[in-house]
CSV table of C-alpha atoms in Angstrom, one decimal:
chain,number,residue,atom,x,y,z
A,3,MET,CA,-4.2,-25.9,-29.4
A,4,SER,CA,-4.4,-26.3,-25.6
A,5,SER,CA,-7.4,-24.8,-23.8
A,6,LYS,CA,-5.4,-24.4,-20.7
A,7,ARG,CA,-4.6,-21.0,-19.3
A,8,LYS,CA,-0.9,-20.3,-18.9
A,9,ILE,CA,0.2,-18.7,-15.7
A,10,THR,CA,3.5,-17.7,-14.2
A,11,VAL,CA,4.3,-19.6,-10.9
A,12,ALA,CA,7.0,-18.9,-8.4
A,13,TYR,CA,7.6,-21.4,-5.5
A,14,GLY,CA,9.5,-18.8,-3.5
A,15,ASP,CA,11.5,-19.3,-0.3
A,16,GLY,CA,11.0,-20.7,3.2
A,17,ILE,CA,7.6,-22.4,3.3
A,18,GLY,CA,6.9,-21.2,-0.2
A,19,PRO,CA,7.7,-24.5,-2.0
A,20,GLU,CA,5.5,-26.6,0.4
A,21,ILE,CA,2.4,-24.4,0.2
A,22,MET,CA,2.7,-24.0,-3.6
A,23,LYS,CA,2.9,-27.8,-4.0
A,24,ALA,CA,-0.2,-28.2,-1.8
A,25,THR,CA,-2.1,-25.4,-3.6
A,26,LEU,CA,-1.3,-26.7,-7.1
A,27,ALA,CA,-2.3,-30.2,-6.1
A,28,ILE,CA,-5.7,-28.9,-5.0
A,29,LEU,CA,-6.2,-26.8,-8.2
A,30,GLU,CA,-5.3,-29.8,-10.5
A,31,ALA,CA,-7.6,-32.2,-8.6
A,32,ALA,CA,-10.4,-29.6,-8.9
A,33,GLY,CA,-10.0,-29.6,-12.7
A,34,ALA,CA,-8.4,-26.1,-13.1
A,35,GLN,CA,-7.3,-25.6,-16.7
A,36,LEU,CA,-3.8,-24.3,-16.1
A,37,GLU,CA,-0.4,-24.5,-17.6
A,38,TYR,CA,2.6,-23.4,-15.6
A,39,ASP,CA,5.6,-21.3,-16.5
A,40,VAL,CA,7.8,-21.8,-13.4
A,41,ILE,CA,10.2,-19.0,-12.6
A,42,GLU,CA,12.8,-18.5,-9.8
A,43,ILE,CA,12.5,-15.4,-7.6
A,44,GLY,CA,13.6,-14.3,-4.2
A,45,GLU,CA,16.6,-15.2,-2.1
A,46,LYS,CA,18.7,-17.2,-4.6
A,47,VAL,CA,18.2,-14.5,-7.2
A,48,TYR,CA,19.1,-11.7,-4.8
A,49,LEU,CA,22.3,-13.6,-3.8
A,50,LYS,CA,23.2,-13.7,-7.5
A,51,GLY,CA,23.6,-9.9,-7.3
A,52,ILE,CA,20.2,-9.1,-8.8
A,53,SER,CA,18.9,-6.4,-6.5
A,54,SER,CA,15.3,-6.7,-7.6
A,55,GLY,CA,15.1,-10.4,-6.8
A,56,MET,CA,13.7,-11.1,-10.3
A,57,GLU,CA,15.7,-12.2,-13.4
A,58,PRO,CA,14.8,-10.8,-16.8
A,59,ARG,CA,13.3,-14.1,-17.9
A,60,ALA,CA,10.8,-13.8,-15.0
A,61,ILE,CA,9.8,-10.4,-16.3
A,62,GLU,CA,9.3,-11.8,-19.8
A,63,SER,CA,7.1,-14.6,-18.4
A,64,LEU,CA,4.8,-12.1,-16.6
A,65,ARG,CA,4.6,-10.0,-19.7
A,66,GLU,CA,3.5,-13.0,-21.6
A,67,THR,CA,1.1,-14.7,-19.2
A,68,LYS,CA,-0.1,-11.6,-17.3
A,69,VAL,CA,-1.1,-13.8,-14.3
A,70,PHE,CA,1.3,-14.5,-11.4
A,71,LEU,CA,0.7,-17.0,-8.6
A,72,LYS,CA,3.5,-16.3,-6.2
A,73,SER,CA,4.7,-17.9,-2.9
A,74,PRO,CA,6.3,-15.8,-0.2
A,75,ILE,CA,10.0,-15.0,-0.6
A,76,THR,CA,12.9,-14.1,1.8
A,77,THR,CA,14.8,-10.9,1.3
A,78,PRO,CA,18.4,-11.3,2.5
A,79,GLN,CA,19.5,-9.2,5.5
A,80,GLY,CA,21.4,-6.0,4.8
A,81,GLY,CA,21.1,-3.1,2.4
A,82,GLY,CA,20.8,-2.9,-1.3
A,83,PHE,CA,18.0,-5.4,-1.8
A,84,LYS,CA,14.7,-4.0,-3.2
A,85,SER,CA,11.3,-5.4,-2.2
A,86,LEU,CA,10.3,-7.8,-4.9
A,87,ASN,CA,6.6,-7.2,-4.2
A,88,VAL,CA,7.0,-3.5,-4.5
A,89,THR,CA,9.0,-3.8,-7.7
A,90,THR,CA,6.5,-6.1,-9.3
A,91,ARG,CA,3.5,-4.0,-8.3
A,92,LYS,CA,5.0,-0.8,-9.6
A,93,SER,CA,6.7,-2.2,-12.7
A,94,PHE,CA,3.6,-3.8,-13.9
A,95,GLY,CA,1.1,-1.2,-12.7
A,96,LEU,CA,-0.6,-3.4,-10.1
A,97,TYR,CA,-2.3,-0.4,-8.5
A,98,ALA,CA,-5.0,-2.2,-6.5
A,99,ASN,CA,-4.3,-4.6,-3.7
A,100,VAL,CA,-7.4,-6.5,-2.7
A,101,ARG,CA,-7.5,-8.3,0.6
A,102,PRO,CA,-10.7,-10.0,1.8
A,103,CYS,CA,-10.8,-10.6,5.6
A,104,LYS,CA,-13.6,-13.0,6.6
A,105,ALA,CA,-14.3,-14.8,9.9
A,106,TYR,CA,-14.8,-18.6,9.7
A,107,SER,CA,-16.1,-19.0,13.3
A,108,PRO,CA,-16.2,-21.2,15.3
A,109,PHE,CA,-13.9,-23.4,13.1
A,110,VAL,CA,-11.2,-20.7,13.2
A,111,LYS,CA,-11.0,-19.0,16.6
A,112,THR,CA,-12.0,-15.3,16.5
A,113,HIS,CA,-13.8,-12.8,18.8
A,114,PHE,CA,-15.5,-11.3,15.8
A,115,PRO,CA,-17.5,-14.0,14.0
A,116,LYS,CA,-19.6,-11.6,11.9
A,117,THR,CA,-16.6,-10.0,10.2
A,118,ASP,CA,-16.6,-10.0,6.4
A,119,LEU,CA,-14.7,-7.0,5.0
A,120,VAL,CA,-12.5,-6.2,2.0
A,121,ILE,CA,-9.5,-3.9,2.2
A,122,ILE,CA,-8.6,-2.2,-1.1
A,123,ARG,CA,-5.2,-0.6,-0.8
A,124,GLU,CA,-3.4,1.7,-3.2
A,125,ASN,CA,-0.4,-0.2,-4.3
A,126,GLU,CA,2.1,2.1,-6.2
A,127,GLU,CA,2.6,5.4,-4.3
A,128,ASP,CA,2.8,6.8,-0.9
A,129,LEU,CA,5.9,6.1,1.2
A,130,TYR,CA,6.4,2.9,-0.8
A,131,ALA,CA,7.9,5.1,-3.6
A,132,GLY,CA,11.1,4.4,-1.5
A,133,ILE,CA,12.6,7.8,-2.1
A,134,GLU,CA,14.8,8.5,0.9
A,135,HIS,CA,17.7,10.7,1.7
A,136,ARG,CA,20.1,11.4,4.6
A,137,GLN,CA,20.3,15.2,4.6
A,138,THR,CA,22.3,16.1,7.7
A,139,GLN,CA,24.2,14.3,10.5
A,140,GLU,CA,20.9,13.9,12.4
A,141,VAL,CA,18.0,14.0,9.9
A,142,TYR,CA,16.7,11.4,7.4
A,143,GLN,CA,13.9,12.0,4.9
A,144,THR,CA,11.3,9.8,3.2
A,145,LEU,CA,9.1,11.3,0.5
A,146,LYS,CA,5.4,10.6,0.5
A,147,LEU,CA,4.0,10.9,-3.0
A,148,ILE,CA,0.3,10.9,-3.7
A,149,SER,CA,-0.9,11.6,-7.3
A,150,GLU,CA,-4.2,12.7,-8.7
A,151,PRO,CA,-4.6,9.7,-11.1
A,152,GLY,CA,-3.3,7.2,-8.6
A,153,SER,CA,-5.9,8.3,-6.0
A,154,GLU,CA,-8.8,8.4,-8.4
A,155,LYS,CA,-7.9,4.9,-9.9
A,156,ILE,CA,-7.9,3.1,-6.5
A,157,ILE,CA,-11.0,4.9,-5.2
A,158,ARG,CA,-13.0,4.1,-8.4
A,159,TYR,CA,-11.8,0.5,-8.1
A,160,ALA,CA,-13.2,0.3,-4.6
A,161,PHE,CA,-16.6,1.6,-5.6
A,162,GLU,CA,-16.7,-0.6,-8.7
A,163,TYR,CA,-15.7,-3.6,-6.6
A,164,ALA,CA,-18.5,-2.8,-4.1
A,165,LYS,CA,-21.0,-2.5,-6.9
A,166,LYS,CA,-19.8,-5.7,-8.6
A,167,TYR,CA,-19.9,-7.8,-5.5
A,168,GLY,CA,-23.1,-6.4,-3.9
A,169,ARG,CA,-21.3,-4.6,-1.1
A,170,LYS,CA,-23.2,-1.9,0.7
A,171,LYS,CA,-20.7,0.5,2.1
A,172,VAL,CA,-17.2,2.0,1.3
A,173,THR,CA,-15.1,3.6,4.0
A,174,CYS,CA,-12.1,5.8,3.3
A,175,MET,CA,-9.3,6.0,5.8
A,176,THR,CA,-6.6,8.7,5.8
A,177,LYS,CA,-4.7,11.0,8.1
A,178,ASP,CA,-5.9,14.2,6.5
A,179,ASN,CA,-6.1,16.1,9.9
A,180,ILE,CA,-2.3,16.2,9.7
A,181,MET,CA,-1.3,15.7,6.1
A,182,LYS,CA,-3.9,18.1,4.7
A,183,LEU,CA,-2.6,18.2,1.2
A,184,ALA,CA,-1.6,14.6,0.4
A,185,ASP,CA,-4.1,12.7,2.5
A,186,GLY,CA,-6.5,15.6,2.1
A,187,HIS,CA,-6.5,15.2,-1.6
A,188,PHE,CA,-7.3,11.5,-1.3
A,189,HIS,CA,-10.2,12.2,1.0
A,190,LYS,CA,-11.5,15.0,-1.3
A,191,LYS,CA,-11.2,12.6,-4.3
A,192,PHE,CA,-13.1,10.0,-2.4
A,193,ASP,CA,-16.0,12.4,-1.7
A,194,GLU,CA,-16.1,13.5,-5.4
A,195,VAL,CA,-16.2,9.9,-6.7
A,196,ALA,CA,-18.7,8.8,-4.1
A,197,LYS,CA,-21.3,11.2,-5.6
A,198,GLU,CA,-21.4,8.9,-8.7
A,199,TYR,CA,-22.4,5.9,-6.6
A,200,PRO,CA,-25.5,7.2,-4.6
A,201,GLU,CA,-26.6,3.6,-4.0
A,202,ILE,CA,-23.5,2.9,-1.9
A,203,GLN,CA,-23.1,4.2,1.6
A,204,THR,CA,-19.9,6.0,2.4
A,205,ASP,CA,-18.0,7.3,5.4
A,206,HIS,CA,-14.5,8.5,6.4
A,207,LYS,CA,-12.3,7.5,9.3
A,208,ILE,CA,-9.0,9.0,10.5
A,209,ILE,CA,-6.6,6.0,10.2
A,210,ASP,CA,-5.7,5.8,13.9
A,211,ILE,CA,-9.3,5.5,15.1
A,212,GLY,CA,-10.1,3.4,12.0
A,213,THR,CA,-7.4,0.9,12.9
A,214,ALA,CA,-8.7,0.8,16.5
A,215,LEU,CA,-12.2,0.1,15.2
A,216,ILE,CA,-10.9,-2.7,13.0
A,217,ALA,CA,-9.3,-4.3,16.0
A,218,GLU,CA,-12.4,-3.7,18.2
A,219,ARG,CA,-15.4,-3.9,15.9
A,220,PRO,CA,-14.4,-5.1,12.4
A,221,GLU,CA,-17.9,-6.2,11.6
A,222,ILE,CA,-19.0,-2.6,11.1
A,223,PHE,CA,-16.9,-2.4,8.0
A,224,ASP,CA,-17.7,-3.6,4.5
A,225,VAL,CA,-15.2,-2.2,1.9
A,226,ILE,CA,-12.2,0.0,3.1
A,227,VAL,CA,-10.2,2.0,0.6
A,228,THR,CA,-7.0,3.6,1.8
A,229,LEU,CA,-3.4,4.6,1.0
A,230,ASN,CA,-0.5,2.2,0.6
A,231,LEU,CA,1.1,2.2,4.1
A,232,TYR,CA,-2.1,2.4,6.0
A,233,GLY,CA,-3.5,-0.5,3.9
A,234,ASP,CA,-0.5,-2.6,4.5
A,235,ILE,CA,-1.0,-2.2,8.3
A,236,ILE,CA,-4.7,-2.5,8.6
A,237,SER,CA,-5.0,-5.6,6.3
A,238,ASP,CA,-2.7,-7.5,8.7
A,239,VAL,CA,-4.7,-6.3,11.7
A,240,ALA,CA,-8.0,-7.3,10.0
A,241,ALA,CA,-6.6,-10.7,9.0
A,242,GLN,CA,-5.4,-11.4,12.5
A,243,VAL,CA,-8.6,-10.4,14.3
A,244,THR,CA,-10.6,-12.6,12.0
A,245,GLY,CA,-8.5,-15.6,13.0
A,246,SER,CA,-5.1,-15.8,11.4
A,247,VAL,CA,-2.8,-14.0,9.0
A,248,GLY,CA,-2.1,-17.5,7.7
A,249,LEU,CA,-5.5,-17.7,6.0
A,250,GLY,CA,-5.3,-14.4,4.1
A,251,GLY,CA,-5.1,-14.3,0.3
A,252,SER,CA,-4.3,-11.2,-1.7
A,253,ALA,CA,-4.8,-10.0,-5.3
A,254,ASN,CA,-2.7,-7.3,-6.9
A,255,VAL,CA,-4.5,-6.1,-9.9
A,256,GLY,CA,-3.5,-3.8,-12.8
A,257,GLU,CA,-4.9,-3.0,-16.2
A,258,GLU,CA,-3.1,-5.9,-17.8
A,259,VAL,CA,-1.2,-8.0,-15.2
A,260,ALA,CA,-2.4,-9.5,-11.9
A,261,MET,CA,-0.5,-11.1,-9.1
A,262,PHE,CA,-2.0,-13.5,-6.5
A,263,GLU,CA,-0.3,-14.5,-3.2
A,264,ALA,CA,-0.7,-15.1,0.5
A,265,ILE,CA,-0.4,-12.1,2.7
A,266,HIS,CA,2.1,-13.8,5.1
A,267,GLY,CA,5.8,-14.1,4.8
A,268,SER,CA,8.2,-17.0,4.1
A,269,ALA,CA,8.4,-18.3,7.7
A,270,PRO,CA,11.9,-19.8,7.4
A,271,ASP,CA,11.7,-21.1,11.0
A,272,ILE,CA,9.1,-23.8,10.0
A,273,ALA,CA,10.3,-24.4,6.4
A,274,GLY,CA,10.6,-28.0,5.4
A,275,LYS,CA,8.7,-29.2,8.5
A,276,ASP,CA,5.3,-29.8,6.7
A,277,MET,CA,3.7,-27.5,9.3
A,278,ALA,CA,2.7,-24.5,7.2
A,279,ASN,CA,-0.9,-23.7,6.5
A,280,PRO,CA,-1.4,-23.3,2.7
A,281,SER,CA,-4.7,-21.6,3.1
A,282,GLY,CA,-3.4,-18.1,2.4
A,283,LEU,CA,-1.9,-19.0,-1.0
A,284,LEU,CA,-4.9,-21.2,-1.8
A,285,ASN,CA,-7.3,-18.3,-1.1
A,286,GLY,CA,-5.1,-16.1,-3.4
A,287,ALA,CA,-5.4,-18.9,-6.0
A,288,ILE,CA,-9.2,-18.9,-5.7
A,289,MET,CA,-9.2,-15.2,-6.5
A,290,MET,CA,-6.9,-16.0,-9.4
A,291,LEU,CA,-9.3,-18.6,-10.8
A,292,VAL,CA,-12.1,-16.0,-10.8
A,293,HIS,CA,-9.9,-13.5,-12.5
A,294,ILE,CA,-9.0,-15.8,-15.3
A,295,GLY,CA,-12.5,-16.9,-16.0
A,296,GLN,CA,-12.8,-20.2,-14.1
A,297,PRO,CA,-15.3,-19.3,-11.4
A,298,ASP,CA,-16.8,-22.8,-11.2
A,299,ILE,CA,-13.4,-24.3,-10.2
A,300,ALA,CA,-12.9,-21.4,-7.8
A,301,GLU,CA,-16.3,-22.2,-6.2
A,302,LYS,CA,-15.5,-25.9,-5.9
A,303,VAL,CA,-12.1,-25.2,-4.2
A,304,ALA,CA,-13.4,-22.6,-1.8
A,305,ASN,CA,-16.3,-24.8,-0.7
A,306,ALA,CA,-14.1,-27.8,-0.2
A,307,TRP,CA,-11.7,-25.7,1.8
A,308,MET,CA,-14.5,-24.5,4.1
A,309,LYS,CA,-15.9,-28.0,4.4
A,310,THR,CA,-12.4,-29.1,5.6
A,311,LEU,CA,-12.4,-26.4,8.2
A,312,GLU,CA,-15.9,-27.4,9.3
A,313,ASP,CA,-14.8,-31.1,9.7
A,314,GLY,CA,-12.0,-30.0,12.1
A,315,ILE,CA,-9.1,-30.9,9.8
A,316,HIS,CA,-6.7,-28.1,10.8
A,317,THR,CA,-3.0,-27.2,10.6
A,318,GLY,CA,-1.3,-26.3,13.9
A,319,ASP,CA,-1.8,-22.6,13.6
A,320,ILE,CA,-5.6,-22.8,13.8
A,321,TYR,CA,-5.9,-26.1,15.8
A,322,GLN,CA,-8.3,-25.8,18.7
A,323,GLU,CA,-8.4,-28.4,21.4
A,324,GLY,CA,-12.0,-29.7,21.8
A,325,LEU,CA,-13.1,-28.3,18.4
A,326,SER,CA,-10.6,-29.5,15.9
A,327,SER,CA,-10.8,-33.2,15.1
A,328,LYS,CA,-7.3,-33.7,13.7
A,329,LYS,CA,-4.1,-31.8,13.5
A,330,VAL,CA,-2.4,-32.2,10.1
A,331,GLY,CA,0.5,-31.0,8.2
A,332,THR,CA,0.6,-29.1,5.0
A,333,GLN,CA,0.2,-31.9,2.5
A,334,GLU,CA,-2.3,-33.8,4.5
A,335,PHE,CA,-4.4,-30.7,4.8
A,336,ALA,CA,-4.3,-30.3,1.0
A,337,GLN,CA,-5.3,-34.0,0.6
A,338,ALA,CA,-8.3,-33.4,3.0
A,339,ILE,CA,-9.5,-30.5,0.7
A,340,ILE,CA,-9.0,-32.7,-2.3
A,341,ASP,CA,-11.1,-35.5,-0.7
A,342,ARG,CA,-14.0,-32.9,-0.2
A,343,LEU,CA,-14.0,-31.5,-3.7
A,344,GLY,CA,-17.6,-31.3,-4.8
A,345,GLN,CA,-18.9,-30.9,-1.2
A,346,GLU,CA,-20.2,-27.8,0.4
A,347,PRO,CA,-20.0,-26.5,4.0
A,348,ALA,CA,-23.1,-27.3,6.1
A,349,LYS,CA,-22.8,-24.5,8.7
A,350,MET,CA,-21.0,-21.8,6.8
A,351,SER,CA,-22.6,-20.2,3.8
A,352,PRO,CA,-21.3,-21.8,0.6
A,353,VAL,CA,-19.4,-19.6,-1.8
A,354,THR,CA,-20.9,-18.8,-5.2
A,355,PHE,CA,-19.2,-17.2,-8.2
A,356,SER,CA,-20.7,-16.3,-11.5
A,357,LYS,CA,-19.4,-15.4,-15.0
A,358,GLU,CA,-20.2,-11.8,-14.1
A,359,ASP,CA,-17.5,-12.0,-11.4
A,360,THR,CA,-14.9,-12.6,-14.1
A,361,GLU,CA,-15.6,-9.5,-16.1
A,362,PRO,CA,-12.9,-6.9,-15.7
A,363,MET,CA,-13.9,-3.6,-14.1
A,364,ASN,CA,-13.8,-0.6,-16.4
A,365,ILE,CA,-11.9,2.2,-14.5
A,366,LYS,CA,-12.1,5.4,-16.4
A,367,LEU,CA,-10.4,8.5,-15.0
A,368,THR,CA,-12.1,11.9,-15.1
A,369,PRO,CA,-10.5,14.2,-17.8
A,370,LYS,CA,-8.5,17.0,-16.2
A,371,THR,CA,-7.9,20.6,-17.3
A,372,LYS,CA,-4.5,22.1,-16.3
A,373,ALA,CA,-4.6,24.7,-13.6
A,374,LYS,CA,-2.5,27.9,-13.8
A,375,LYS,CA,0.6,27.2,-11.9
A,376,GLU,CA,2.6,30.1,-10.4
A,377,LEU,CA,5.8,30.1,-8.4
A,378,THR,CA,5.4,32.3,-5.3
A,379,GLY,CA,8.2,31.3,-3.0
A,380,VAL,CA,10.7,28.7,-2.0
A,381,ASP,CA,11.6,26.6,1.1
A,382,VAL,CA,15.4,26.2,1.4
A,383,PHE,CA,16.5,23.5,3.7
A,384,ILE,CA,19.9,24.1,5.4
A,385,ASP,CA,22.3,21.9,7.3
A,386,TRP,CA,23.5,24.2,10.2
A,387,ASP,CA,25.0,23.2,13.5
A,388,GLU,CA,26.7,26.3,14.9
A,389,GLU,CA,26.5,28.8,17.8
A,390,GLY,CA,24.3,26.6,20.0
A,391,ARG,CA,21.8,26.2,17.2
A,392,ASP,CA,20.2,29.5,18.1
A,393,PRO,CA,17.4,30.1,15.6
A,394,ASN,CA,17.9,33.9,16.0
A,395,VAL,CA,21.5,33.6,14.7
A,396,ILE,CA,20.6,31.8,11.5
A,397,GLY,CA,17.5,33.9,11.1
A,398,ASP,CA,19.3,37.2,11.4
A,399,ARG,CA,22.0,36.2,9.0
A,400,LEU,CA,19.5,34.9,6.4
A,401,ARG,CA,17.5,38.1,6.6
A,402,GLN,CA,20.3,39.7,4.7
A,403,ALA,CA,19.5,37.8,1.6
A,404,ASN,CA,17.2,39.5,-0.9
A,405,ALA,CA,16.6,38.2,-4.5
A,406,ASN,CA,14.4,40.7,-6.3
A,407,GLY,CA,12.2,41.0,-3.2
A,408,LEU,CA,12.4,37.3,-2.3
A,409,GLN,CA,13.2,37.4,1.4
A,410,LEU,CA,13.2,35.3,4.6
A,411,HIS,CA,9.6,34.8,5.8
A,412,LEU,CA,10.2,32.2,8.7
A,413,ILE,CA,12.3,29.3,9.8
A,414,THR,CA,11.0,26.0,11.1
A,415,ASN,CA,12.8,23.0,12.7
A,416,ARG,CA,11.0,19.6,12.3
A,417,GLY,CA,7.9,21.5,11.3
A,418,VAL,CA,7.8,23.9,14.3
A,419,LYS,CA,8.2,27.6,13.8
A,420,VAL,CA,11.4,28.8,15.6
A,421,PHE,CA,12.0,32.2,13.9
A,422,PRO,CA,10.9,34.8,14.2
A,423,GLU,CA,9.4,34.7,17.7
A,424,GLY,CA,9.9,31.0,18.3
A,425,LEU,CA,9.8,29.5,21.8
A,426,LYS,CA,13.2,29.0,23.5
A,427,GLU,CA,12.0,25.6,24.8
A,428,THR,CA,11.7,24.1,21.3
A,429,PHE,CA,14.4,21.5,20.6
A,430,CYS,CA,16.2,22.0,17.4
A,431,THR,CA,18.1,19.6,15.2
A,432,ASP,CA,20.7,20.5,12.5
A,433,HIS,CA,18.0,20.6,9.8
A,434,TRP,CA,16.3,24.0,9.1
A,435,ARG,CA,13.5,24.8,6.8
A,436,CYS,CA,13.8,28.5,5.7
A,437,ARG,CA,10.8,29.9,3.8
A,438,PHE,CA,11.4,32.7,1.4
A,439,LYS,CA,8.5,34.7,-0.1
A,440,THR,CA,7.9,38.2,-1.4
A,441,ALA,CA,6.2,40.7,0.9
A,442,ASP,CA,3.1,40.9,-1.2
A,443,GLY,CA,3.0,37.2,-2.3
A,444,SER,CA,3.7,38.2,-5.9
A,445,PRO,CA,5.1,35.5,-8.3
A,446,ILE,CA,8.8,35.0,-8.6
A,447,SER,CA,11.0,33.4,-11.3
A,448,HIS,CA,13.4,30.5,-11.2
A,449,TRP,CA,16.2,33.0,-11.7
A,450,ASP,CA,15.2,34.6,-8.4
A,451,VAL,CA,15.6,31.3,-6.7
A,452,LEU,CA,19.0,30.7,-8.2
A,453,ASP,CA,20.1,34.2,-7.1
A,454,LEU,CA,18.8,33.5,-3.6
A,455,LEU,CA,20.7,30.2,-3.4
A,456,ARG,CA,23.9,31.9,-4.6
A,457,GLN,CA,23.6,34.4,-1.8
A,458,ILE,CA,22.9,31.7,0.8
A,459,LYS,CA,25.9,29.8,-0.4
A,460,ASP,CA,28.1,33.0,-0.3
A,461,MET,CA,27.0,33.4,3.4
A,462,GLY,CA,28.6,30.1,4.1
A,463,PHE,CA,25.4,28.0,4.5
A,464,ASP,CA,25.0,24.5,3.2
A,465,PHE,CA,21.6,24.3,1.5
A,466,ILE,CA,20.7,20.6,1.0
A,467,LYS,CA,17.3,20.8,-0.6
A,468,THR,CA,14.7,23.2,-2.0
A,469,GLU,CA,10.9,22.9,-2.4
A,470,HIS,CA,9.2,25.4,-4.6
A,471,LEU,CA,6.0,27.0,-3.3
A,472,TYR,CA,3.3,27.0,-6.0
A,473,THR,CA,-0.3,28.2,-6.4
A,474,PHE,CA,-2.7,26.4,-8.8
A,475,ASP,CA,-5.4,28.7,-10.1
A,476,GLY,CA,-4.6,30.9,-7.1
A,477,VAL,CA,-5.0,28.0,-4.5
A,478,ARG,CA,-2.0,27.4,-2.3
A,479,GLY,CA,-0.2,24.2,-3.1
A,480,TYR,CA,1.9,23.9,0.1
A,481,SER,CA,1.2,23.6,3.8
A,482,LEU,CA,1.4,26.6,6.1
A,483,ALA,CA,3.9,26.4,8.9
A,484,GLN,CA,2.7,26.6,12.5
A,485,GLY,CA,2.1,30.3,13.3
A,486,GLU,CA,2.3,31.4,9.7
């Protein structure tokens, strides 16, 4: 029986085949015990009419090997094509995206030579749920979904990662000054979990200033945990300020399956020119080797790669006149790394991995008790574009509706209160949120909501969406409108 570890490999599109060839050559020369199941994904699969970019055989391969080394792909222009990365992450539960961002100064140019941070990004939820609707002539909607277990899983992963790798601090980044429920929940969960790790320092940054600080002083961060969209943005910022997006590797980890890749795209403009830097995919492969229990090979490859950088053997994207000794192409760069296998960098700190690094992290969620959930009102969204869009007109008409005490409370337009007592200067679209509640805040039934919608329809209004207003153990589960 073979002792080799079988993994799924995809050569991808654009520069993908070149950098995968280079990466696999290095791994094989280093003695990695690997067997490959090569699958086709990306542009060719999309153009066959498979909207996910992945054929059923590829899915079966991942289900069998549980380890995926993937080159970048190209998604064809036009609608109807789903992100293969998002599909893979969500379908296989790859909830944690891990992106180390480290400076390799002065061999890779950066203004921040002390940077050594890791961004841990939630990978399955947030706006990447991809639930969108066009609701009126003028307004489009994207739903941001944040779950209790999804938040706790990624936050616990971040703390366990910090503990495992000797990191001192975990920073949470959200926008909870605006999204007080969704991002507010993530921040609250972070504070709760942090109490279980008193040896690790913690802090919180609003994502806008947090991003600015990554761009200006990235060395102040150690481990950052954040939501999906924010993590996607700041990991590219962090990779760029440390030298090059082309160097960044990424791990996408779930309870059973893991995917390893470069963080950059398929760069079709340089495909086939032997110019691409394979370092991003190689760094992803190094993370993969640790994951599958071959830390000695990962260590050998990482140190040979850093020794190559030290010796000034650089691809064009990181070549520096006066510092680099030779500009090379993709395959020559790979050969230079192979030639240095067994060597360590002299000026940069050598990498060390241990068997402990290969142990999976045990992420256990806190048992929950169900809160008492009560329906106390409803937001009815209406498409209305009549009589100069005067909020008083739609408001006065809707005040006639009454379903067992369920009556109009207020109207907002794009989140701004416009009725009653709105400002005449507020610009209004054709998309109106109309909040209905009982006068004393008492619970209502779904039948009351249905009766209300019937009345609204009979008035000639086009209701396009509803959101129920719930309390959980008496705590409001919805945001207040401005002025409410």
